[in-house]
Coordinates of N, CA and C in Angstrom, one line a residue:
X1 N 154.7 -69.5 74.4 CA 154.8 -68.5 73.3 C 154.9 -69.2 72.0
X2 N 153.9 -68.6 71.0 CA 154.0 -69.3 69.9 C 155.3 -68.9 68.5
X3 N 155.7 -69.9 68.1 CA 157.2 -69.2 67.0 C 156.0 -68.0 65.9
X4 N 157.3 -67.5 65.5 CA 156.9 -66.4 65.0 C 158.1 -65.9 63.7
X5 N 158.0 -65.8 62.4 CA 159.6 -65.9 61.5 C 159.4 -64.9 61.5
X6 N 161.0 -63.9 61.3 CA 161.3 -63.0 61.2 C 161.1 -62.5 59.8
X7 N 160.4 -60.7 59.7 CA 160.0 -60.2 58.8 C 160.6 -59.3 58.6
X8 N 161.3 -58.9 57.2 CA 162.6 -57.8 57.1 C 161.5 -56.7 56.1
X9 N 161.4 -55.7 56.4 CA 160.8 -55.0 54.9 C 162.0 -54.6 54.1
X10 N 161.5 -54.0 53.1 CA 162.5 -53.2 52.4 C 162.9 -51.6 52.2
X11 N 163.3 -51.0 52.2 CA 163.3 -49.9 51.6 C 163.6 -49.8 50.3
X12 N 163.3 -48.6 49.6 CA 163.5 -48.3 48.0 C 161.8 -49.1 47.2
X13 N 162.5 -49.6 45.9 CA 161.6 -49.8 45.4 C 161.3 -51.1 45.4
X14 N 160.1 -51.8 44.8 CA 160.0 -53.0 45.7 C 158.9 -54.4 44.9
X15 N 158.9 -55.2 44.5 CA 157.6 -56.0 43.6 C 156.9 -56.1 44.9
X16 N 155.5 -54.9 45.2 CA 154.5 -55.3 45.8 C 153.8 -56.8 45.6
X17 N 153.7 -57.3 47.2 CA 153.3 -58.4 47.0 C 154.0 -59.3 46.8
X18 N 155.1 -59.1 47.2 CA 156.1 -60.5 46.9 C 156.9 -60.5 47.7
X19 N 157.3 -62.1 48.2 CA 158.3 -62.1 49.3 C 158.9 -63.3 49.0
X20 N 160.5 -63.1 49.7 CA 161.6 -63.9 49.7 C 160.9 -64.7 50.4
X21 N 160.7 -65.9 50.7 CA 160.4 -67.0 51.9 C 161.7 -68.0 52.2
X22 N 162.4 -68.0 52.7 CA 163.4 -68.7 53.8 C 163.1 -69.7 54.3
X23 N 162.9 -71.3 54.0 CA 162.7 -72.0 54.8 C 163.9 -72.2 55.8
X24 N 163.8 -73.1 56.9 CA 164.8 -73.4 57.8 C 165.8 -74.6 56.7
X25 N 167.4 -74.7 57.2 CA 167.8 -75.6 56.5 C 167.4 -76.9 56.4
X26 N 166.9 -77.4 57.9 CA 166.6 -78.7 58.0 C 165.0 -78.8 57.1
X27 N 164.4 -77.8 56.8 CA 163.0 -78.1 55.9 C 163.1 -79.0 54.6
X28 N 162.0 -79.4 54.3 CA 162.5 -79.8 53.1 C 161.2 -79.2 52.2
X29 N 161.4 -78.4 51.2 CA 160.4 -77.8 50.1 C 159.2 -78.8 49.9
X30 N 159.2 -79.9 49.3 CA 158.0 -80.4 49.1 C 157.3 -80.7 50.3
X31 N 157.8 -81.3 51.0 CA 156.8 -81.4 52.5 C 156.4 -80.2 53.3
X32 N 156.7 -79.4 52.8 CA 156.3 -77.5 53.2 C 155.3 -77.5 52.0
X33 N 155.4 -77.8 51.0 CA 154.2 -77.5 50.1 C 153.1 -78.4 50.2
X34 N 153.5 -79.8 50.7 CA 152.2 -80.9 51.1 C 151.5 -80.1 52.1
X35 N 151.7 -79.6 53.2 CA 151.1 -79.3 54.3 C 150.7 -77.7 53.9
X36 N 150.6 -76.9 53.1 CA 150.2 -76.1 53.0 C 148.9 -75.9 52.9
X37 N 147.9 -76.5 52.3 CA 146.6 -76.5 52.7 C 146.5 -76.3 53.9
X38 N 146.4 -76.8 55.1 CA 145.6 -76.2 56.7 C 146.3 -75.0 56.6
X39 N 147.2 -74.1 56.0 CA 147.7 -73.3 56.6 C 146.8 -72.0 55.7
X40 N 145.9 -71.9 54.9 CA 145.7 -71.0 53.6 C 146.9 -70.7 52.5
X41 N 147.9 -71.3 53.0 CA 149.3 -70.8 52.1 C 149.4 -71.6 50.8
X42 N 148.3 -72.5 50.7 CA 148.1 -73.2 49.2 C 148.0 -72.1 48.2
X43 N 147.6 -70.4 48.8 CA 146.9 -70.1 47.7 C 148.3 -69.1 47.1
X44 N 149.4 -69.3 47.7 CA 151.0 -69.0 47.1 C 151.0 -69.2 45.8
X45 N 151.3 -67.7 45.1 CA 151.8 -68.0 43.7 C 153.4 -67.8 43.7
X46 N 153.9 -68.8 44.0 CA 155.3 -68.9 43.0 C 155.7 -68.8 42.4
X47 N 156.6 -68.0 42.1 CA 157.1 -67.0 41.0 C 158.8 -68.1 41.0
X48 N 159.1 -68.0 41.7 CA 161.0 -68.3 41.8 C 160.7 -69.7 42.7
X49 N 161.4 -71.0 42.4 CA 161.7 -71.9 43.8 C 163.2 -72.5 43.7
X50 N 164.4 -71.9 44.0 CA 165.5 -72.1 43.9 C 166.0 -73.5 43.8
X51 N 165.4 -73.9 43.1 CA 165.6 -75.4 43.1 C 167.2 -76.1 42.3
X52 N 167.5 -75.0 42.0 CA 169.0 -75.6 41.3 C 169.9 -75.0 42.6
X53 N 169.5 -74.2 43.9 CA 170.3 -73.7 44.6 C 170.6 -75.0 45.8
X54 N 171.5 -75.1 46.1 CA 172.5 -76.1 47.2 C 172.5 -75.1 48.0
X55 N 172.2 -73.6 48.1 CA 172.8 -72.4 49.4 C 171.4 -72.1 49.9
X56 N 170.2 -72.0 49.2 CA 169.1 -71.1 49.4 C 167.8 -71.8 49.4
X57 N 167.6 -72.3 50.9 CA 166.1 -73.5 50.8 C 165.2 -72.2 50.6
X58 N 164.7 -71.9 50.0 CA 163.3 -71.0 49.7 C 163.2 -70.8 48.5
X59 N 161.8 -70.2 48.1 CA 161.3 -70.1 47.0 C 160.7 -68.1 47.5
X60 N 160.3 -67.5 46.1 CA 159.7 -66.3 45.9 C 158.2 -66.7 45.7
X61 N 157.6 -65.6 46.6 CA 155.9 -65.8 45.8 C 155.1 -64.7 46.0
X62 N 154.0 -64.6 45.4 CA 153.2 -63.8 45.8 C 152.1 -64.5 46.3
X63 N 151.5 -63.0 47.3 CA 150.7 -63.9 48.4 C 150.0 -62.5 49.0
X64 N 148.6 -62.7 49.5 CA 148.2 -61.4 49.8 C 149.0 -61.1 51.5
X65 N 148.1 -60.4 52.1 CA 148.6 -60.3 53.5 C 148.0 -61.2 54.5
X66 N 147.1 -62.1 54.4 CA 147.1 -63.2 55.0 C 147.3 -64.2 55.0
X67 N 147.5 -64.5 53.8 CA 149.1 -65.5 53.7 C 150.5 -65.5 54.1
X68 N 150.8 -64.3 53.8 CA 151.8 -64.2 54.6 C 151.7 -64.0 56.3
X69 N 150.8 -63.3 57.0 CA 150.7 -64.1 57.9 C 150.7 -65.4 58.6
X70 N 150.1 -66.4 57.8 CA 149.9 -67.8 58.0 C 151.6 -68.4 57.7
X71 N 152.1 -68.0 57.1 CA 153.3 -68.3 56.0 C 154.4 -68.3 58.0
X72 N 154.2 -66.4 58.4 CA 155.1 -66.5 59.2 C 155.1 -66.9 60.8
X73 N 153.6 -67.8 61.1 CA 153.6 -68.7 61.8 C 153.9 -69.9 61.7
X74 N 154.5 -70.2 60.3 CA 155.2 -71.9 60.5 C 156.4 -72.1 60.8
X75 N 156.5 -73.5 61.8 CA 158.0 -73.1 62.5 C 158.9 -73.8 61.0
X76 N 158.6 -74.3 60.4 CA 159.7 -74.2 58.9 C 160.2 -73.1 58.0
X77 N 159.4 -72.1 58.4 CA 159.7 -70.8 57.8 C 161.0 -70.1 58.8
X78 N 162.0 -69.6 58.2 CA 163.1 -69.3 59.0 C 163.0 -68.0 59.4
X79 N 162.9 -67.0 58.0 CA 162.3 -65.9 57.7 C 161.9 -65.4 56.4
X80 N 161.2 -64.0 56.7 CA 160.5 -63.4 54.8 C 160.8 -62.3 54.5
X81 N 161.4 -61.8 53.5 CA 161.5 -60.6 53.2 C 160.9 -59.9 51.9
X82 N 160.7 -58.5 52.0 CA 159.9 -58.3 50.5 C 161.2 -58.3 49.7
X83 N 160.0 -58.1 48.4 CA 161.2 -58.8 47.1 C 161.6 -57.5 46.6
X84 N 162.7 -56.8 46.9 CA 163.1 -55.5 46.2 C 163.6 -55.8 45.4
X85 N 163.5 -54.5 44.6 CA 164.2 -54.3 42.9 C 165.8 -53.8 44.0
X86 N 166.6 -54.6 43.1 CA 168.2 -53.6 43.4 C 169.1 -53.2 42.2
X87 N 169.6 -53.1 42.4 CA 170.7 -52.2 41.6 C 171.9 -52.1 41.4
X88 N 172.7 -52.1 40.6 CA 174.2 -52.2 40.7 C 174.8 -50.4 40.5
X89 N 173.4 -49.5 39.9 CA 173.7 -47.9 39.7 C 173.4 -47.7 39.9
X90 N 173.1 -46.3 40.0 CA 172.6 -45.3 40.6 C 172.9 -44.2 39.1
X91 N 171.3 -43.6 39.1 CA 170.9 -42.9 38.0 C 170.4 -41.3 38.7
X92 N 171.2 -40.4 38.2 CA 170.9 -39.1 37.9 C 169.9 -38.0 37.1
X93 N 168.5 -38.4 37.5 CA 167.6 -38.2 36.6 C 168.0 -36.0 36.1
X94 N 167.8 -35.4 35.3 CA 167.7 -34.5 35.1 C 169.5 -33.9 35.1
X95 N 170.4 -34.8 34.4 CA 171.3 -34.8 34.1 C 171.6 -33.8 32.9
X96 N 173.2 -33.3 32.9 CA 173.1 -32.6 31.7 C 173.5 -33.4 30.4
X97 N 173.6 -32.8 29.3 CA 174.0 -33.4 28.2 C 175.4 -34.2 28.5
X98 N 176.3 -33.5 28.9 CA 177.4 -34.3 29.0 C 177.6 -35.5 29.8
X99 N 177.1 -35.2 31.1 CA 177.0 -36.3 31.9 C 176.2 -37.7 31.3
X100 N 175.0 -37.5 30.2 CA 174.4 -38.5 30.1 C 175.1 -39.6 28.7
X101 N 175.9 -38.1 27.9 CA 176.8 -38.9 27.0 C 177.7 -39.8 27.4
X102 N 178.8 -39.5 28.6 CA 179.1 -40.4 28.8 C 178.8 -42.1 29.4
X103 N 177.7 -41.9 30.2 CA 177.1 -43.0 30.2 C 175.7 -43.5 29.3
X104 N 175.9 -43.5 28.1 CA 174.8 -43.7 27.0 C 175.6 -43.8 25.4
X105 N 174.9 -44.9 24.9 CA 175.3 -44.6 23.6 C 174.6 -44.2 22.7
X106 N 174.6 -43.5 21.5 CA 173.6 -42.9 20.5 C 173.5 -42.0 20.8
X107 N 172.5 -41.3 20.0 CA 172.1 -40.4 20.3 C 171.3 -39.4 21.6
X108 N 172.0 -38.2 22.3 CA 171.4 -38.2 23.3 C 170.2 -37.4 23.4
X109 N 168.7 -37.8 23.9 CA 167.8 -37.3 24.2 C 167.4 -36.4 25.0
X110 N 166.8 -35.5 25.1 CA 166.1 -34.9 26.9 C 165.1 -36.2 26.5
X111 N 164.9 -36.4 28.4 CA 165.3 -36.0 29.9 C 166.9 -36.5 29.6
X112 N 167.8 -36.0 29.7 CA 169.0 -36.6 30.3 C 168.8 -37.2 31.6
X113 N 169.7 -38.3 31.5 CA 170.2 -39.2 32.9 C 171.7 -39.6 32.8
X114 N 172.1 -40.0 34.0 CA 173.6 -40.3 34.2 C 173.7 -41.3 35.1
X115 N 174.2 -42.6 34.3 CA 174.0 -43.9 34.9 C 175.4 -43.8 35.5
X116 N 175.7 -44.2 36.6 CA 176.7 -44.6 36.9 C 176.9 -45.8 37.8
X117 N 178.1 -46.3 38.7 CA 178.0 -47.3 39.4 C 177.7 -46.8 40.7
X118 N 177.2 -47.7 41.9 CA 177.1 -47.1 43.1 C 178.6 -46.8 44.2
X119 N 179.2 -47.7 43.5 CA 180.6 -47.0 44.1 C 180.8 -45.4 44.1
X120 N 180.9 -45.0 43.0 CA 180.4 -43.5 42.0 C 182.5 -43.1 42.4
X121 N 183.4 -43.9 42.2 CA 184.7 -43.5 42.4 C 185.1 -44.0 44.0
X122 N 184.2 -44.2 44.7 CA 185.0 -44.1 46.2 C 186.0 -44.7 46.4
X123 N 187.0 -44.2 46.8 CA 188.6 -45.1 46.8 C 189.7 -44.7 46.2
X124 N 188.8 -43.9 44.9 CA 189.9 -43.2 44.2 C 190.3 -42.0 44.4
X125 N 192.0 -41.7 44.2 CA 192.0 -40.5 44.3 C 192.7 -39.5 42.7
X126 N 192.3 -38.6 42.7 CA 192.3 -37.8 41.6 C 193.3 -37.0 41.8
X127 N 194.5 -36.9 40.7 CA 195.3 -35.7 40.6 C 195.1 -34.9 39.9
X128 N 194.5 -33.4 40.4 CA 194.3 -32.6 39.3 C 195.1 -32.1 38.9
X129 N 196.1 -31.7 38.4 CA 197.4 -31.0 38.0 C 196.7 -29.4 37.1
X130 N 196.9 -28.5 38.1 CA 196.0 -27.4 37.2 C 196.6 -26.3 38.1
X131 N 195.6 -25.4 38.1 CA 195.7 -24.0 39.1 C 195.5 -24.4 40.7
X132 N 195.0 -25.1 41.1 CA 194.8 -25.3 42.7 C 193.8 -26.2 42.9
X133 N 192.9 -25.9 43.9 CA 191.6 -26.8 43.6 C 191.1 -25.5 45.1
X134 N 190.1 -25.1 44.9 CA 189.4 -24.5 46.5 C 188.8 -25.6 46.7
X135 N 189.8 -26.3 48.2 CA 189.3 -27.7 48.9 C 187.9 -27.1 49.7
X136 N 187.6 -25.9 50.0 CA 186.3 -25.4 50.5 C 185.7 -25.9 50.0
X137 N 185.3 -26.1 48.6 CA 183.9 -26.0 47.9 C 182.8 -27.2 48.4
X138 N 182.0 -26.3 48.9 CA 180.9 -27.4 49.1 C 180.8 -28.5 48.0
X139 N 180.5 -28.7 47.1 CA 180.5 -29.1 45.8 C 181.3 -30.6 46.1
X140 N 182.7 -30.2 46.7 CA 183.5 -31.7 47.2 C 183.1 -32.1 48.7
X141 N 182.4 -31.7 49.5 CA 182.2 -32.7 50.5 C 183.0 -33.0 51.6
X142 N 184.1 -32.2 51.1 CA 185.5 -32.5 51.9 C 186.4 -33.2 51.4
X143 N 186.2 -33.3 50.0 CA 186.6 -34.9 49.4 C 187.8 -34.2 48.4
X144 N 188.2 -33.4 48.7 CA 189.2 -32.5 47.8 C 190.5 -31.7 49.0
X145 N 191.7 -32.2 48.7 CA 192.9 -31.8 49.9 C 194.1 -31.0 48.6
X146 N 194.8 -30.9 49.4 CA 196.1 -30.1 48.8 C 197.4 -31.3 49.4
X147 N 197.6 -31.2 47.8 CA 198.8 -32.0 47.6 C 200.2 -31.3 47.6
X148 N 200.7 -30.8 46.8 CA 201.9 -30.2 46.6 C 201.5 -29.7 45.0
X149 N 202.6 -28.3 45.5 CA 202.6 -27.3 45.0 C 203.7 -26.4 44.4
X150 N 203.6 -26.2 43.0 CA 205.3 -25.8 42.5 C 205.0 -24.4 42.2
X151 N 203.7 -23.7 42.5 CA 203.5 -22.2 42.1 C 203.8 -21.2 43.5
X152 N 203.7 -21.9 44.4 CA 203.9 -21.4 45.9 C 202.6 -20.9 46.7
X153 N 201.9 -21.2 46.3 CA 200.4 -20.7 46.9 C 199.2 -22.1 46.1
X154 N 198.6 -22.3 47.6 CA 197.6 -23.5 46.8 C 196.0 -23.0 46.5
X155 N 196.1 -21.8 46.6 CA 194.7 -20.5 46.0 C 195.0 -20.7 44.8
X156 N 193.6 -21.1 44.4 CA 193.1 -21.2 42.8 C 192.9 -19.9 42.4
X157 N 193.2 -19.1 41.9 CA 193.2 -17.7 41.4 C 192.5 -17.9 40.7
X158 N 192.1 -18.8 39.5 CA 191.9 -18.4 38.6 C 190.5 -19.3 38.3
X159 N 190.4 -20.3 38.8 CA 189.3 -21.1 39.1 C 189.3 -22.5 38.6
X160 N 190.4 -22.7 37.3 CA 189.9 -23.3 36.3 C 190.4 -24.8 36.7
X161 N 191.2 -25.0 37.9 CA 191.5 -26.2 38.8 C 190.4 -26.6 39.7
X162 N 189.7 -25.6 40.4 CA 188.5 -26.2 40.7 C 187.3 -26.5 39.8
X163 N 187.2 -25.8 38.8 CA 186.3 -26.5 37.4 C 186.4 -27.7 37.5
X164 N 187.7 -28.3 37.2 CA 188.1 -29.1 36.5 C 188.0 -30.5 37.7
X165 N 188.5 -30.2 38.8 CA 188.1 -30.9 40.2 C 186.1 -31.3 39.9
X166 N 186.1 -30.2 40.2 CA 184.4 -30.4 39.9 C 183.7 -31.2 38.8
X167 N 184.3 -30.9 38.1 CA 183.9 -32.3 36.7 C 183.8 -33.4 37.0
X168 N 185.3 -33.8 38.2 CA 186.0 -34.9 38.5 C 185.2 -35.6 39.3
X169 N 184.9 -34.9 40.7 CA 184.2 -35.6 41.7 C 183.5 -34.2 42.5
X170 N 182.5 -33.4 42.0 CA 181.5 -32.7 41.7 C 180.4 -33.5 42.4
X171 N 179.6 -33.2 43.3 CA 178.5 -33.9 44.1 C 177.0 -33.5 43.2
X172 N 177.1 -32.9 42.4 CA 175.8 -32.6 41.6 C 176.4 -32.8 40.2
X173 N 177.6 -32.6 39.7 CA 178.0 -32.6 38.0 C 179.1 -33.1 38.3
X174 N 179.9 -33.9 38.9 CA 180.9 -35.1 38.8 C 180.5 -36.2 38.2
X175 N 181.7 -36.9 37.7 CA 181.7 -38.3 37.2 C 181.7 -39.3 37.9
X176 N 182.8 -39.0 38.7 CA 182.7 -39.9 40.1 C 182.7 -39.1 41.6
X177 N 181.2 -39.0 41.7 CA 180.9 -38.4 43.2 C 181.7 -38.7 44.0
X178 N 181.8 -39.5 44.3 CA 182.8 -40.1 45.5 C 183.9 -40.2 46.2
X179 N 184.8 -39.9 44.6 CA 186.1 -39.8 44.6 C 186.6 -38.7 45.2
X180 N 188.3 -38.5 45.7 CA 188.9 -37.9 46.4 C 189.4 -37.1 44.9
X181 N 190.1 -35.4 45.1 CA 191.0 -35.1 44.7 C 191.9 -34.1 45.1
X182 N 192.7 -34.8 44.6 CA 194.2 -34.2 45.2 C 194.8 -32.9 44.3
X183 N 195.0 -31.8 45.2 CA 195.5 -30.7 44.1 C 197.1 -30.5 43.8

């Protein structure tokens, strides 16, 4: 059975045509690049070759799909992955005004957006101190409990604690989706 390197795709978004290449530790870069001719993989355009990296023997390249083939029959190749775009947020396209002011400076435009982090609060928990919070509301996910209570009833009568919860950690108009709140 002939080796074969392991091929990871991506999901999301992605630079078509471009892949991580992994050599093995023991490889060494330029003698992977000498021997590249028999393989068609001379015709690698190199974009990235981590060459100041001590952790990461590979380089990025672009390469059609028969190169990369050829690429994932060499036993010096460890493995390849495509080259995704990532992200540290997560953006809210069709956001409202408020939401996009807080994450934006100047003046705010339509389309609104709402950048936030991908954590989006998780971990946190929120005290709303108000009328109640209705821990029902689809809206929270589940992500809204009853704390204690000095009115004697934890029914929001009046709504304006679950508003305000909703602002908080709101699954379509929260700040921090993620977060817990406590009423």
């Amino acid at each position: 059975m002939s080796y074969r390197a392991e091929f990871y795709p991506c999901e999301g978004p992605k630079e078509e045509g471009s892949y991580i290449v992994k050599l093995r530790d023991d490889s060494v870069k330029q003698s992977f690049m000498a021997t590249c001719s028999a393989t068609h993989v001379d015709q690698l355009d190199i974009t990235h070759s981590f060459e100041e990296s001590n952790i990461f023997n590979g380089f990025v390249a672009r390469c059609s799909e028969e190169v990369l083939d050829a690429l994932r029959d060499r036993e010096d190749v460890e493995y390849i992955c495509e080259d995704a775009i990532m992200t540290t947020c997560d953006v809210q396209r069709g956001s409202t005004w408020g939401l996009h002011r807080i994450s934006h400076t100047g003046p705010a435009k339509e389309p609104f957006e709402y950048v936030y982090p991908n954590s989006a609060g998780k971990g946190v928990n929120v005290y709303v101190l108000d009328t109640g919070i209705f821990v029902g509301h689809s809206e929270f996910e589940g992500r809204a409990r009853n704390g204690i209570t000095y009115y004697g009833s934890f029914n929001d009568v009046h709504g304006h604690g679950t508003h305000c919860a909703g602002t908080v950690i709101g699954k379509t108009y929260g700040v921090a989706k993620k977060a817990e709140a406590i009423a």
